[in-house]
């Protein structure tokens, strides 16, 4: 009999099957706790103990590759059980991250969109938390969607017991002069000022040229704006306050100069920018937004993740 192997197997049985502590094993076998530790490690080195982890639906290596490639703080890759439920499941992942991230007294700047609108409903709080939610962009005019930033900010506050501001202004106005007048309004200045100094921002993004995109349903833009988006190849819409082309360059300034919202550079200065995206048609939009520095934390589905690497 191999005495050393027998001792290793015995220690492993007590530790892994009987759930005894190393000190309890040391006392029972009349050896030092240090020797117990060495025997456990040697058993792993020699293959007596093989530890397996069930990674089904979890992709830590893929997340690490994306985080390293784009220098991100955190990446969450969500696998959906069905295409129909993918947006709901990505929203659930984002809700879980937010619940663990938020602290008393924080200010959260909020974007707009159908994916982001689902997130508050997925939040499960064991206690109320004093957090302020502020919109980063004005609301819709004529719209098929109830997904503007002020409404989503209010939904977040209601679920968490926090507070929310509304930005009483349209998302877009007729011209730069009208925008200037709106920005002189005290209430607009207060809300956008709070957004500028937020601890983190939570938002989604999209491809304005993709079929069925949210901005097309939002009532934000005119036919003339639509032609400008196509003409300048605006493949990424970041909260509709920034549009990026395929090279990651800001474009469509005639549109964004009429937007009642944070500027792109103001968004970039927010310490933690949490972006939540679902849908393979948005993969290129995510890629250019990452390269342009608009994202620190990324919550995406597996299809987008595979495109990114």
PDB file of C-alpha atoms in Angstrom:
ATOM      1  CA  UNK A   1       0.000   0.000   0.000  1.00  0.00           C
ATOM      2  CA  UNK A   2       1.200   3.521  -0.833  1.00  0.00           C
ATOM      3  CA  UNK A   3       1.047   5.128   2.629  1.00  0.00           C
ATOM      4  CA  UNK A   4       1.416   8.689   1.288  1.00  0.00           C
ATOM      5  CA  UNK A   5      -1.367   8.204  -1.263  1.00  0.00           C
ATOM      6  CA  UNK A   6      -3.596   6.616   1.366  1.00  0.00           C
ATOM      7  CA  UNK A   7      -3.059   9.600   3.652  1.00  0.00           C
ATOM      8  CA  UNK A   8      -3.844  12.052   0.854  1.00  0.00           C
ATOM      9  CA  UNK A   9      -7.072  10.230  -0.083  1.00  0.00           C
ATOM     10  CA  UNK A  10      -8.157  10.099   3.561  1.00  0.00           C
ATOM     11  CA  UNK A  11      -7.544  13.829   4.043  1.00  0.00           C
ATOM     12  CA  UNK A  12      -9.420  14.622   0.829  1.00  0.00           C
ATOM     13  CA  UNK A  13     -12.381  12.464   1.861  1.00  0.00           C
ATOM     14  CA  UNK A  14     -12.692  14.280   5.176  1.00  0.00           C
ATOM     15  CA  UNK A  15     -12.295  17.692   3.552  1.00  0.00           C
ATOM     16  CA  UNK A  16     -14.408  17.367   0.414  1.00  0.00           C
ATOM     17  CA  UNK A  17     -16.983  14.730   1.364  1.00  0.00           C
ATOM     18  CA  UNK A  18     -17.335  15.175   5.121  1.00  0.00           C
ATOM     19  CA  UNK A  19     -16.929  18.991   4.966  1.00  0.00           C
ATOM     20  CA  UNK A  20     -14.487  19.026   7.877  1.00  0.00           C
ATOM     21  CA  UNK A  21     -12.199  22.012   8.355  1.00  0.00           C
ATOM     22  CA  UNK A  22      -8.441  21.640   8.006  1.00  0.00           C
ATOM     23  CA  UNK A  23      -8.052  22.092  11.770  1.00  0.00           C
ATOM     24  CA  UNK A  24     -10.621  19.349  12.504  1.00  0.00           C
ATOM     25  CA  UNK A  25      -8.816  16.995  10.117  1.00  0.00           C
ATOM     26  CA  UNK A  26      -5.475  17.786  11.735  1.00  0.00           C
ATOM     27  CA  UNK A  27      -6.870  16.956  15.176  1.00  0.00           C
ATOM     28  CA  UNK A  28      -8.486  13.720  14.029  1.00  0.00           C
ATOM     29  CA  UNK A  29      -5.386  12.471  12.175  1.00  0.00           C
ATOM     30  CA  UNK A  30      -2.935  13.831  14.750  1.00  0.00           C
ATOM     31  CA  UNK A  31      -0.988  15.843  12.190  1.00  0.00           C
ATOM     32  CA  UNK A  32      -0.394  19.580  11.779  1.00  0.00           C
ATOM     33  CA  UNK A  33      -2.862  21.802   9.958  1.00  0.00           C
ATOM     34  CA  UNK A  34       0.012  22.820   7.668  1.00  0.00           C
ATOM     35  CA  UNK A  35       0.492  19.188   6.643  1.00  0.00           C
ATOM     36  CA  UNK A  36      -3.238  18.887   5.921  1.00  0.00           C
ATOM     37  CA  UNK A  37      -2.951  21.896   3.616  1.00  0.00           C
ATOM     38  CA  UNK A  38       0.096  20.407   1.831  1.00  0.00           C
ATOM     39  CA  UNK A  39      -1.649  17.043   1.378  1.00  0.00           C
ATOM     40  CA  UNK A  40      -4.731  18.720  -0.130  1.00  0.00           C
ATOM     41  CA  UNK A  41      -2.585  20.669  -2.581  1.00  0.00           C
ATOM     42  CA  UNK A  42      -0.521  17.600  -3.497  1.00  0.00           C
ATOM     43  CA  UNK A  43      -3.716  15.628  -4.109  1.00  0.00           C
ATOM     44  CA  UNK A  44      -4.795  18.276  -6.616  1.00  0.00           C
ATOM     45  CA  UNK A  45      -1.360  18.363  -8.246  1.00  0.00           C
ATOM     46  CA  UNK A  46      -1.363  14.579  -8.701  1.00  0.00           C
ATOM     47  CA  UNK A  47      -4.929  14.400  -9.988  1.00  0.00           C
ATOM     48  CA  UNK A  48      -6.356  12.558  -6.986  1.00  0.00           C
ATOM     49  CA  UNK A  49      -8.810  15.436  -6.683  1.00  0.00           C
ATOM     50  CA  UNK A  50     -10.263  16.943  -9.843  1.00  0.00           C
ATOM     51  CA  UNK A  51     -12.419  20.037  -9.449  1.00  0.00           C
ATOM     52  CA  UNK A  52     -14.852  20.852 -12.251  1.00  0.00           C
ATOM     53  CA  UNK A  53     -17.047  23.932 -12.541  1.00  0.00           C
ATOM     54  CA  UNK A  54     -20.301  23.916 -14.493  1.00  0.00           C
ATOM     55  CA  UNK A  55     -20.057  27.021 -16.694  1.00  0.00           C
ATOM     56  CA  UNK A  56     -23.352  26.398 -18.501  1.00  0.00           C
ATOM     57  CA  UNK A  57     -24.699  29.778 -19.597  1.00  0.00           C
ATOM     58  CA  UNK A  58     -21.742  31.618 -18.006  1.00  0.00           C
ATOM     59  CA  UNK A  59     -18.774  32.869 -20.043  1.00  0.00           C
ATOM     60  CA  UNK A  60     -15.991  34.205 -17.798  1.00  0.00           C
ATOM     61  CA  UNK A  61     -13.205  33.688 -20.369  1.00  0.00           C
ATOM     62  CA  UNK A  62     -15.195  35.481 -23.076  1.00  0.00           C
ATOM     63  CA  UNK A  63     -15.948  38.319 -20.656  1.00  0.00           C
ATOM     64  CA  UNK A  64     -12.274  38.623 -19.724  1.00  0.00           C
ATOM     65  CA  UNK A  65     -11.194  38.679 -23.381  1.00  0.00           C
ATOM     66  CA  UNK A  66     -13.583  41.522 -24.171  1.00  0.00           C
ATOM     67  CA  UNK A  67     -12.665  43.439 -21.007  1.00  0.00           C
ATOM     68  CA  UNK A  68      -8.952  43.127 -21.816  1.00  0.00           C
ATOM     69  CA  UNK A  69      -9.387  44.013 -25.486  1.00  0.00           C
ATOM     70  CA  UNK A  70     -11.328  47.208 -24.775  1.00  0.00           C
ATOM     71  CA  UNK A  71      -9.933  48.044 -21.298  1.00  0.00           C
ATOM     72  CA  UNK A  72     -13.292  47.759 -19.545  1.00  0.00           C
ATOM     73  CA  UNK A  73     -14.038  47.578 -15.825  1.00  0.00           C
ATOM     74  CA  UNK A  74     -16.608  44.808 -16.193  1.00  0.00           C
ATOM     75  CA  UNK A  75     -18.272  42.718 -18.901  1.00  0.00           C
ATOM     76  CA  UNK A  76     -21.364  40.550 -18.438  1.00  0.00           C
ATOM     77  CA  UNK A  77     -22.284  38.157 -21.243  1.00  0.00           C
ATOM     78  CA  UNK A  78     -25.860  36.910 -20.964  1.00  0.00           C
ATOM     79  CA  UNK A  79     -27.050  33.752 -22.723  1.00  0.00           C
ATOM     80  CA  UNK A  80     -30.742  33.802 -23.539  1.00  0.00           C
ATOM     81  CA  UNK A  81     -32.953  30.735 -23.542  1.00  0.00           C
ATOM     82  CA  UNK A  82     -34.893  32.072 -26.537  1.00  0.00           C
ATOM     83  CA  UNK A  83     -34.611  34.909 -29.042  1.00  0.00           C
ATOM     84  CA  UNK A  84     -37.928  36.316 -27.841  1.00  0.00           C
ATOM     85  CA  UNK A  85     -36.706  36.520 -24.245  1.00  0.00           C
ATOM     86  CA  UNK A  86     -33.189  37.784 -24.954  1.00  0.00           C
ATOM     87  CA  UNK A  87     -33.920  41.446 -24.210  1.00  0.00           C
ATOM     88  CA  UNK A  88     -35.601  40.539 -20.907  1.00  0.00           C
ATOM     89  CA  UNK A  89     -32.646  38.398 -19.824  1.00  0.00           C
ATOM     90  CA  UNK A  90     -30.053  41.051 -20.669  1.00  0.00           C
ATOM     91  CA  UNK A  91     -32.161  43.535 -18.696  1.00  0.00           C
ATOM     92  CA  UNK A  92     -32.166  41.104 -15.733  1.00  0.00           C
ATOM     93  CA  UNK A  93     -28.369  40.850 -15.846  1.00  0.00           C
ATOM     94  CA  UNK A  94     -28.063  44.623 -15.861  1.00  0.00           C
ATOM     95  CA  UNK A  95     -30.504  44.929 -12.955  1.00  0.00           C
ATOM     96  CA  UNK A  96     -28.428  42.501 -10.893  1.00  0.00           C
ATOM     97  CA  UNK A  97     -25.257  44.483 -11.588  1.00  0.00           C
ATOM     98  CA  UNK A  98     -26.921  47.767 -10.607  1.00  0.00           C
ATOM     99  CA  UNK A  99     -28.325  46.404  -7.344  1.00  0.00           C
ATOM    100  CA  UNK A 100     -24.819  45.304  -6.310  1.00  0.00           C
ATOM    101  CA  UNK A 101     -23.221  48.526  -7.554  1.00  0.00           C
ATOM    102  CA  UNK A 102     -25.422  51.249  -6.058  1.00  0.00           C
ATOM    103  CA  UNK A 103     -24.588  52.961  -2.779  1.00  0.00           C
ATOM    104  CA  UNK A 104     -26.376  55.508  -0.614  1.00  0.00           C
ATOM    105  CA  UNK A 105     -26.236  59.046  -1.947  1.00  0.00           C
ATOM    106  CA  UNK A 106     -25.240  58.191  -5.517  1.00  0.00           C
ATOM    107  CA  UNK A 107     -26.517  60.045  -8.575  1.00  0.00           C
ATOM    108  CA  UNK A 108     -27.283  57.945 -11.657  1.00  0.00           C
ATOM    109  CA  UNK A 109     -27.661  59.509 -15.100  1.00  0.00           C
ATOM    110  CA  UNK A 110     -30.228  57.646 -17.219  1.00  0.00           C
ATOM    111  CA  UNK A 111     -30.601  57.214 -20.979  1.00  0.00           C
ATOM    112  CA  UNK A 112     -33.583  56.056 -22.995  1.00  0.00           C
ATOM    113  CA  UNK A 113     -34.699  53.057 -25.056  1.00  0.00           C
ATOM    114  CA  UNK A 114     -36.713  49.863 -25.014  1.00  0.00           C
ATOM    115  CA  UNK A 115     -33.966  47.680 -23.515  1.00  0.00           C
ATOM    116  CA  UNK A 116     -33.207  50.123 -20.707  1.00  0.00           C
ATOM    117  CA  UNK A 117     -36.910  50.517 -19.924  1.00  0.00           C
ATOM    118  CA  UNK A 118     -37.074  46.819 -18.955  1.00  0.00           C
ATOM    119  CA  UNK A 119     -34.325  47.079 -16.329  1.00  0.00           C
ATOM    120  CA  UNK A 120     -36.297  48.694 -13.430  1.00  0.00           C
ATOM    121  CA  UNK A 121     -38.904  45.910 -13.570  1.00  0.00           C
ATOM    122  CA  UNK A 122     -36.144  43.324 -13.048  1.00  0.00           C
ATOM    123  CA  UNK A 123     -34.776  44.951  -9.891  1.00  0.00           C
ATOM    124  CA  UNK A 124     -35.347  43.107  -6.619  1.00  0.00           C
ATOM    125  CA  UNK A 125     -34.433  45.226  -3.605  1.00  0.00           C
ATOM    126  CA  UNK A 126     -34.391  44.023  -0.010  1.00  0.00           C
ATOM    127  CA  UNK A 127     -34.304  47.628   1.204  1.00  0.00           C
ATOM    128  CA  UNK A 128     -34.817  51.143  -0.070  1.00  0.00           C
ATOM    129  CA  UNK A 129     -31.747  53.121  -1.042  1.00  0.00           C
ATOM    130  CA  UNK A 130     -31.307  56.878  -1.264  1.00  0.00           C
ATOM    131  CA  UNK A 131     -30.246  57.263  -4.905  1.00  0.00           C
ATOM    132  CA  UNK A 132     -31.037  60.087  -7.325  1.00  0.00           C
ATOM    133  CA  UNK A 133     -31.859  59.217 -10.941  1.00  0.00           C
ATOM    134  CA  UNK A 134     -31.621  61.982 -13.540  1.00  0.00           C
ATOM    135  CA  UNK A 135     -32.321  61.863 -17.301  1.00  0.00           C
ATOM    136  CA  UNK A 136     -29.531  62.643 -19.740  1.00  0.00           C
ATOM    137  CA  UNK A 137     -31.851  63.653 -22.601  1.00  0.00           C
ATOM    138  CA  UNK A 138     -35.254  65.257 -23.007  1.00  0.00           C
ATOM    139  CA  UNK A 139     -38.426  63.337 -23.750  1.00  0.00           C
ATOM    140  CA  UNK A 140     -40.259  62.446 -26.917  1.00  0.00           C
ATOM    141  CA  UNK A 141     -42.781  64.397 -28.876  1.00  0.00           C
ATOM    142  CA  UNK A 142     -44.907  62.111 -31.037  1.00  0.00           C
ATOM    143  CA  UNK A 143     -43.826  58.611 -30.130  1.00  0.00           C
ATOM    144  CA  UNK A 144     -44.833  54.972 -30.361  1.00  0.00           C
ATOM    145  CA  UNK A 145     -42.685  54.248 -27.328  1.00  0.00           C
ATOM    146  CA  UNK A 146     -43.020  55.038 -23.649  1.00  0.00           C
ATOM    147  CA  UNK A 147     -39.302  54.777 -23.096  1.00  0.00           C
ATOM    148  CA  UNK A 148     -37.962  58.297 -22.640  1.00  0.00           C
ATOM    149  CA  UNK A 149     -35.303  59.015 -20.064  1.00  0.00           C
ATOM    150  CA  UNK A 150     -37.462  60.884 -17.538  1.00  0.00           C
ATOM    151  CA  UNK A 151     -39.960  58.015 -17.433  1.00  0.00           C
ATOM    152  CA  UNK A 152     -37.218  55.410 -16.958  1.00  0.00           C
ATOM    153  CA  UNK A 153     -35.556  57.511 -14.228  1.00  0.00           C
ATOM    154  CA  UNK A 154     -38.907  57.618 -12.397  1.00  0.00           C
ATOM    155  CA  UNK A 155     -39.290  53.832 -12.763  1.00  0.00           C
ATOM    156  CA  UNK A 156     -35.840  53.268 -11.250  1.00  0.00           C
ATOM    157  CA  UNK A 157     -36.591  55.565  -8.310  1.00  0.00           C
ATOM    158  CA  UNK A 158     -39.920  53.878  -7.641  1.00  0.00           C
ATOM    159  CA  UNK A 159     -38.368  50.396  -7.509  1.00  0.00           C
ATOM    160  CA  UNK A 160     -35.471  51.484  -5.284  1.00  0.00           C
ATOM    161  CA  UNK A 161     -37.211  53.981  -3.057  1.00  0.00           C
ATOM    162  CA  UNK A 162     -34.973  56.742  -4.389  1.00  0.00           C
ATOM    163  CA  UNK A 163     -35.707  60.030  -6.112  1.00  0.00           C
ATOM    164  CA  UNK A 164     -35.902  61.106  -9.747  1.00  0.00           C
ATOM    165  CA  UNK A 165     -35.811  64.325 -11.720  1.00  0.00           C
ATOM    166  CA  UNK A 166     -37.688  64.946 -14.968  1.00  0.00           C
ATOM    167  CA  UNK A 167     -36.191  66.874 -17.840  1.00  0.00           C
ATOM    168  CA  UNK A 168     -39.103  69.005 -19.027  1.00  0.00           C
ATOM    169  CA  UNK A 169     -37.916  69.509 -22.576  1.00  0.00           C
ATOM    170  CA  UNK A 170     -38.134  67.721 -25.929  1.00  0.00           C
ATOM    171  CA  UNK A 171     -35.272  65.529 -27.070  1.00  0.00           C
ATOM    172  CA  UNK A 172     -34.773  67.631 -30.182  1.00  0.00           C
ATOM    173  CA  UNK A 173     -35.791  71.135 -31.163  1.00  0.00           C
ATOM    174  CA  UNK A 174     -36.026  72.898 -34.504  1.00  0.00           C
ATOM    175  CA  UNK A 175     -32.648  74.624 -34.511  1.00  0.00           C
ATOM    176  CA  UNK A 176     -29.587  75.518 -32.435  1.00  0.00           C
ATOM    177  CA  UNK A 177     -31.076  78.838 -31.317  1.00  0.00           C
ATOM    178  CA  UNK A 178     -34.152  77.123 -29.882  1.00  0.00           C
ATOM    179  CA  UNK A 179     -31.816  74.712 -28.078  1.00  0.00           C
ATOM    180  CA  UNK A 180     -29.916  77.651 -26.611  1.00  0.00           C
ATOM    181  CA  UNK A 181     -33.172  79.084 -25.243  1.00  0.00           C
ATOM    182  CA  UNK A 182     -34.138  75.776 -23.641  1.00  0.00           C
ATOM    183  CA  UNK A 183     -30.707  75.473 -22.037  1.00  0.00           C
ATOM    184  CA  UNK A 184     -31.232  78.836 -20.341  1.00  0.00           C
ATOM    185  CA  UNK A 185     -34.215  77.392 -18.471  1.00  0.00           C
ATOM    186  CA  UNK A 186     -33.402  76.968 -14.766  1.00  0.00           C
ATOM    187  CA  UNK A 187     -35.030  73.536 -14.476  1.00  0.00           C
ATOM    188  CA  UNK A 188     -33.233  72.219 -17.562  1.00  0.00           C
ATOM    189  CA  UNK A 189     -29.928  73.564 -16.264  1.00  0.00           C
ATOM    190  CA  UNK A 190     -30.462  71.915 -12.875  1.00  0.00           C
ATOM    191  CA  UNK A 191     -31.261  68.477 -14.292  1.00  0.00           C
ATOM    192  CA  UNK A 192     -28.458  68.442 -16.858  1.00  0.00           C
ATOM    193  CA  UNK A 193     -26.089  69.808 -14.207  1.00  0.00           C
ATOM    194  CA  UNK A 194     -26.921  66.854 -11.947  1.00  0.00           C
ATOM    195  CA  UNK A 195     -26.417  64.481 -14.878  1.00  0.00           C
ATOM    196  CA  UNK A 196     -22.998  65.976 -15.651  1.00  0.00           C
ATOM    197  CA  UNK A 197     -21.829  65.262 -12.104  1.00  0.00           C
ATOM    198  CA  UNK A 198     -23.380  61.786 -11.824  1.00  0.00           C
ATOM    199  CA  UNK A 199     -21.446  58.932 -10.259  1.00  0.00           C
ATOM    200  CA  UNK A 200     -22.429  56.633 -13.083  1.00  0.00           C
ATOM    201  CA  UNK A 201     -24.548  56.556 -16.233  1.00  0.00           C
ATOM    202  CA  UNK A 202     -26.776  53.712 -17.393  1.00  0.00           C
ATOM    203  CA  UNK A 203     -27.894  53.604 -20.994  1.00  0.00           C
ATOM    204  CA  UNK A 204     -28.312  51.540 -24.126  1.00  0.00           C
ATOM    205  CA  UNK A 205     -27.318  52.204 -27.706  1.00  0.00           C
ATOM    206  CA  UNK A 206     -28.451  51.186 -31.138  1.00  0.00           C
ATOM    207  CA  UNK A 207     -27.858  51.182 -34.851  1.00  0.00           C
ATOM    208  CA  UNK A 208     -30.073  53.924 -36.302  1.00  0.00           C
ATOM    209  CA  UNK A 209     -29.794  52.376 -39.773  1.00  0.00           C
ATOM    210  CA  UNK A 210     -31.014  48.925 -38.704  1.00  0.00           C
ATOM    211  CA  UNK A 211     -34.536  47.882 -39.573  1.00  0.00           C
ATOM    212  CA  UNK A 212     -37.037  48.427 -36.745  1.00  0.00           C
ATOM    213  CA  UNK A 213     -34.648  50.595 -34.710  1.00  0.00           C
ATOM    214  CA  UNK A 214     -36.000  52.474 -31.714  1.00  0.00           C
ATOM    215  CA  UNK A 215     -35.102  55.953 -32.912  1.00  0.00           C
ATOM    216  CA  UNK A 216     -37.257  55.402 -35.984  1.00  0.00           C
ATOM    217  CA  UNK A 217     -40.251  54.752 -33.718  1.00  0.00           C
ATOM    218  CA  UNK A 218     -39.407  57.391 -31.164  1.00  0.00           C
ATOM    219  CA  UNK A 219     -40.634  60.518 -32.876  1.00  0.00           C
ATOM    220  CA  UNK A 220     -37.194  62.044 -32.318  1.00  0.00           C
ATOM    221  CA  UNK A 221     -36.220  62.703 -35.919  1.00  0.00           C
ATOM    222  CA  UNK A 222     -37.596  64.098 -39.161  1.00  0.00           C
ATOM    223  CA  UNK A 223     -37.253  62.700 -42.667  1.00  0.00           C
ATOM    224  CA  UNK A 224     -34.465  65.215 -43.284  1.00  0.00           C
ATOM    225  CA  UNK A 225     -32.650  63.929 -40.171  1.00  0.00           C
ATOM    226  CA  UNK A 226     -33.122  60.379 -41.383  1.00  0.00           C
ATOM    227  CA  UNK A 227     -31.476  61.209 -44.684  1.00  0.00           C
ATOM    228  CA  UNK A 228     -28.550  62.777 -42.812  1.00  0.00           C
ATOM    229  CA  UNK A 229     -28.099  59.664 -40.696  1.00  0.00           C
ATOM    230  CA  UNK A 230     -27.974  57.502 -43.812  1.00  0.00           C
ATOM    231  CA  UNK A 231     -25.784  59.934 -45.726  1.00  0.00           C
ATOM    232  CA  UNK A 232     -23.146  60.057 -42.982  1.00  0.00           C
ATOM    233  CA  UNK A 233     -23.353  56.291 -42.261  1.00  0.00           C
ATOM    234  CA  UNK A 234     -24.338  56.773 -38.614  1.00  0.00           C
ATOM    235  CA  UNK A 235     -24.198  53.169 -37.412  1.00  0.00           C
ATOM    236  CA  UNK A 236     -24.141  53.941 -33.674  1.00  0.00           C
ATOM    237  CA  UNK A 237     -26.614  56.015 -31.676  1.00  0.00           C
ATOM    238  CA  UNK A 238     -25.359  56.741 -28.135  1.00  0.00           C
ATOM    239  CA  UNK A 239     -28.453  58.024 -26.266  1.00  0.00           C
ATOM    240  CA  UNK A 240     -29.188  60.123 -29.402  1.00  0.00           C
ATOM    241  CA  UNK A 241     -26.817  62.758 -28.056  1.00  0.00           C
ATOM    242  CA  UNK A 242     -23.910  61.303 -30.089  1.00  0.00           C
ATOM    243  CA  UNK A 243     -23.904  59.514 -33.443  1.00  0.00           C
ATOM    244  CA  UNK A 244     -20.835  57.593 -34.638  1.00  0.00           C
ATOM    245  CA  UNK A 245     -19.899  56.384 -38.108  1.00  0.00           C
ATOM    246  CA  UNK A 246     -18.105  53.146 -38.958  1.00  0.00           C
ATOM    247  CA  UNK A 247     -14.732  54.644 -38.025  1.00  0.00           C
ATOM    248  CA  UNK A 248     -15.988  55.681 -34.592  1.00  0.00           C
ATOM    249  CA  UNK A 249     -16.036  59.383 -35.533  1.00  0.00           C
ATOM    250  CA  UNK A 250     -18.824  61.646 -34.332  1.00  0.00           C
ATOM    251  CA  UNK A 251     -21.165  62.596 -37.155  1.00  0.00           C
ATOM    252  CA  UNK A 252     -24.556  64.167 -37.871  1.00  0.00           C
ATOM    253  CA  UNK A 253     -23.716  67.333 -35.926  1.00  0.00           C
ATOM    254  CA  UNK A 254     -26.696  69.119 -37.477  1.00  0.00           C
ATOM    255  CA  UNK A 255     -28.892  66.724 -35.499  1.00  0.00           C
ATOM    256  CA  UNK A 256     -26.998  66.649 -32.209  1.00  0.00           C
ATOM    257  CA  UNK A 257     -26.667  70.449 -32.173  1.00  0.00           C
ATOM    258  CA  UNK A 258     -30.460  70.491 -31.725  1.00  0.00           C
ATOM    259  CA  UNK A 259     -30.487  67.939 -28.903  1.00  0.00           C
ATOM    260  CA  UNK A 260     -31.475  68.831 -25.324  1.00  0.00           C
ATOM    261  CA  UNK A 261     -29.053  66.472 -23.614  1.00  0.00           C
ATOM    262  CA  UNK A 262     -25.558  66.004 -22.288  1.00  0.00           C
ATOM    263  CA  UNK A 263     -22.780  66.493 -24.829  1.00  0.00           C
ATOM    264  CA  UNK A 264     -20.685  63.477 -25.756  1.00  0.00           C
ATOM    265  CA  UNK A 265     -17.648  64.790 -23.868  1.00  0.00           C
ATOM    266  CA  UNK A 266     -19.810  65.329 -20.772  1.00  0.00           C
ATOM    267  CA  UNK A 267     -20.992  61.718 -20.967  1.00  0.00           C
ATOM    268  CA  UNK A 268     -17.396  60.516 -21.294  1.00  0.00           C
ATOM    269  CA  UNK A 269     -16.427  62.346 -18.084  1.00  0.00           C
ATOM    270  CA  UNK A 270     -18.951  60.395 -15.982  1.00  0.00           C
ATOM    271  CA  UNK A 271     -16.766  57.972 -13.956  1.00  0.00           C
ATOM    272  CA  UNK A 272     -18.666  54.768 -14.748  1.00  0.00           C
ATOM    273  CA  UNK A 273     -20.659  54.362 -17.955  1.00  0.00           C
ATOM    274  CA  UNK A 274     -22.822  51.214 -17.938  1.00  0.00           C
ATOM    275  CA  UNK A 275     -24.069  50.177 -21.362  1.00  0.00           C
ATOM    276  CA  UNK A 276     -26.791  47.540 -21.836  1.00  0.00           C
ATOM    277  CA  UNK A 277     -27.289  46.145 -25.346  1.00  0.00           C
ATOM    278  CA  UNK A 278     -29.123  43.228 -26.939  1.00  0.00           C
ATOM    279  CA  UNK A 279     -29.390  42.190 -30.577  1.00  0.00           C
ATOM    280  CA  UNK A 280     -26.776  41.089 -33.100  1.00  0.00           C
ATOM    281  CA  UNK A 281     -27.688  43.996 -35.410  1.00  0.00           C
ATOM    282  CA  UNK A 282     -26.105  46.284 -32.798  1.00  0.00           C
ATOM    283  CA  UNK A 283     -22.727  44.497 -32.669  1.00  0.00           C
ATOM    284  CA  UNK A 284     -20.925  47.032 -34.875  1.00  0.00           C
ATOM    285  CA  UNK A 285     -22.514  49.908 -32.944  1.00  0.00           C
ATOM    286  CA  UNK A 286     -21.164  48.445 -29.696  1.00  0.00           C
ATOM    287  CA  UNK A 287     -17.715  48.018 -31.217  1.00  0.00           C
ATOM    288  CA  UNK A 288     -17.367  51.645 -32.335  1.00  0.00           C
ATOM    289  CA  UNK A 289     -18.781  52.961 -29.036  1.00  0.00           C
ATOM    290  CA  UNK A 290     -16.192  50.909 -27.145  1.00  0.00           C
ATOM    291  CA  UNK A 291     -13.340  52.197 -29.289  1.00  0.00           C
ATOM    292  CA  UNK A 292     -14.580  55.776 -28.838  1.00  0.00           C
ATOM    293  CA  UNK A 293     -14.499  55.565 -25.028  1.00  0.00           C
ATOM    294  CA  UNK A 294     -18.214  55.737 -24.240  1.00  0.00           C
ATOM    295  CA  UNK A 295     -18.391  52.500 -22.223  1.00  0.00           C
ATOM    296  CA  UNK A 296     -16.802  51.269 -18.974  1.00  0.00           C
ATOM    297  CA  UNK A 297     -19.175  48.425 -18.064  1.00  0.00           C
ATOM    298  CA  UNK A 298     -20.850  46.338 -20.759  1.00  0.00           C
ATOM    299  CA  UNK A 299     -23.865  44.031 -20.419  1.00  0.00           C
ATOM    300  CA  UNK A 300     -24.550  42.181 -23.688  1.00  0.00           C
ATOM    301  CA  UNK A 301     -25.943  39.004 -25.171  1.00  0.00           C
ATOM    302  CA  UNK A 302     -23.721  36.168 -26.374  1.00  0.00           C
ATOM    303  CA  UNK A 303     -24.164  37.002 -30.074  1.00  0.00           C
ATOM    304  CA  UNK A 304     -22.746  40.508 -29.628  1.00  0.00           C
ATOM    305  CA  UNK A 305     -19.940  39.149 -27.425  1.00  0.00           C
ATOM    306  CA  UNK A 306     -18.836  36.668 -30.080  1.00  0.00           C
ATOM    307  CA  UNK A 307     -18.763  39.447 -32.675  1.00  0.00           C
ATOM    308  CA  UNK A 308     -16.597  41.608 -30.418  1.00  0.00           C
ATOM    309  CA  UNK A 309     -13.818  39.024 -30.169  1.00  0.00           C
TER     310      UNK A 309
END
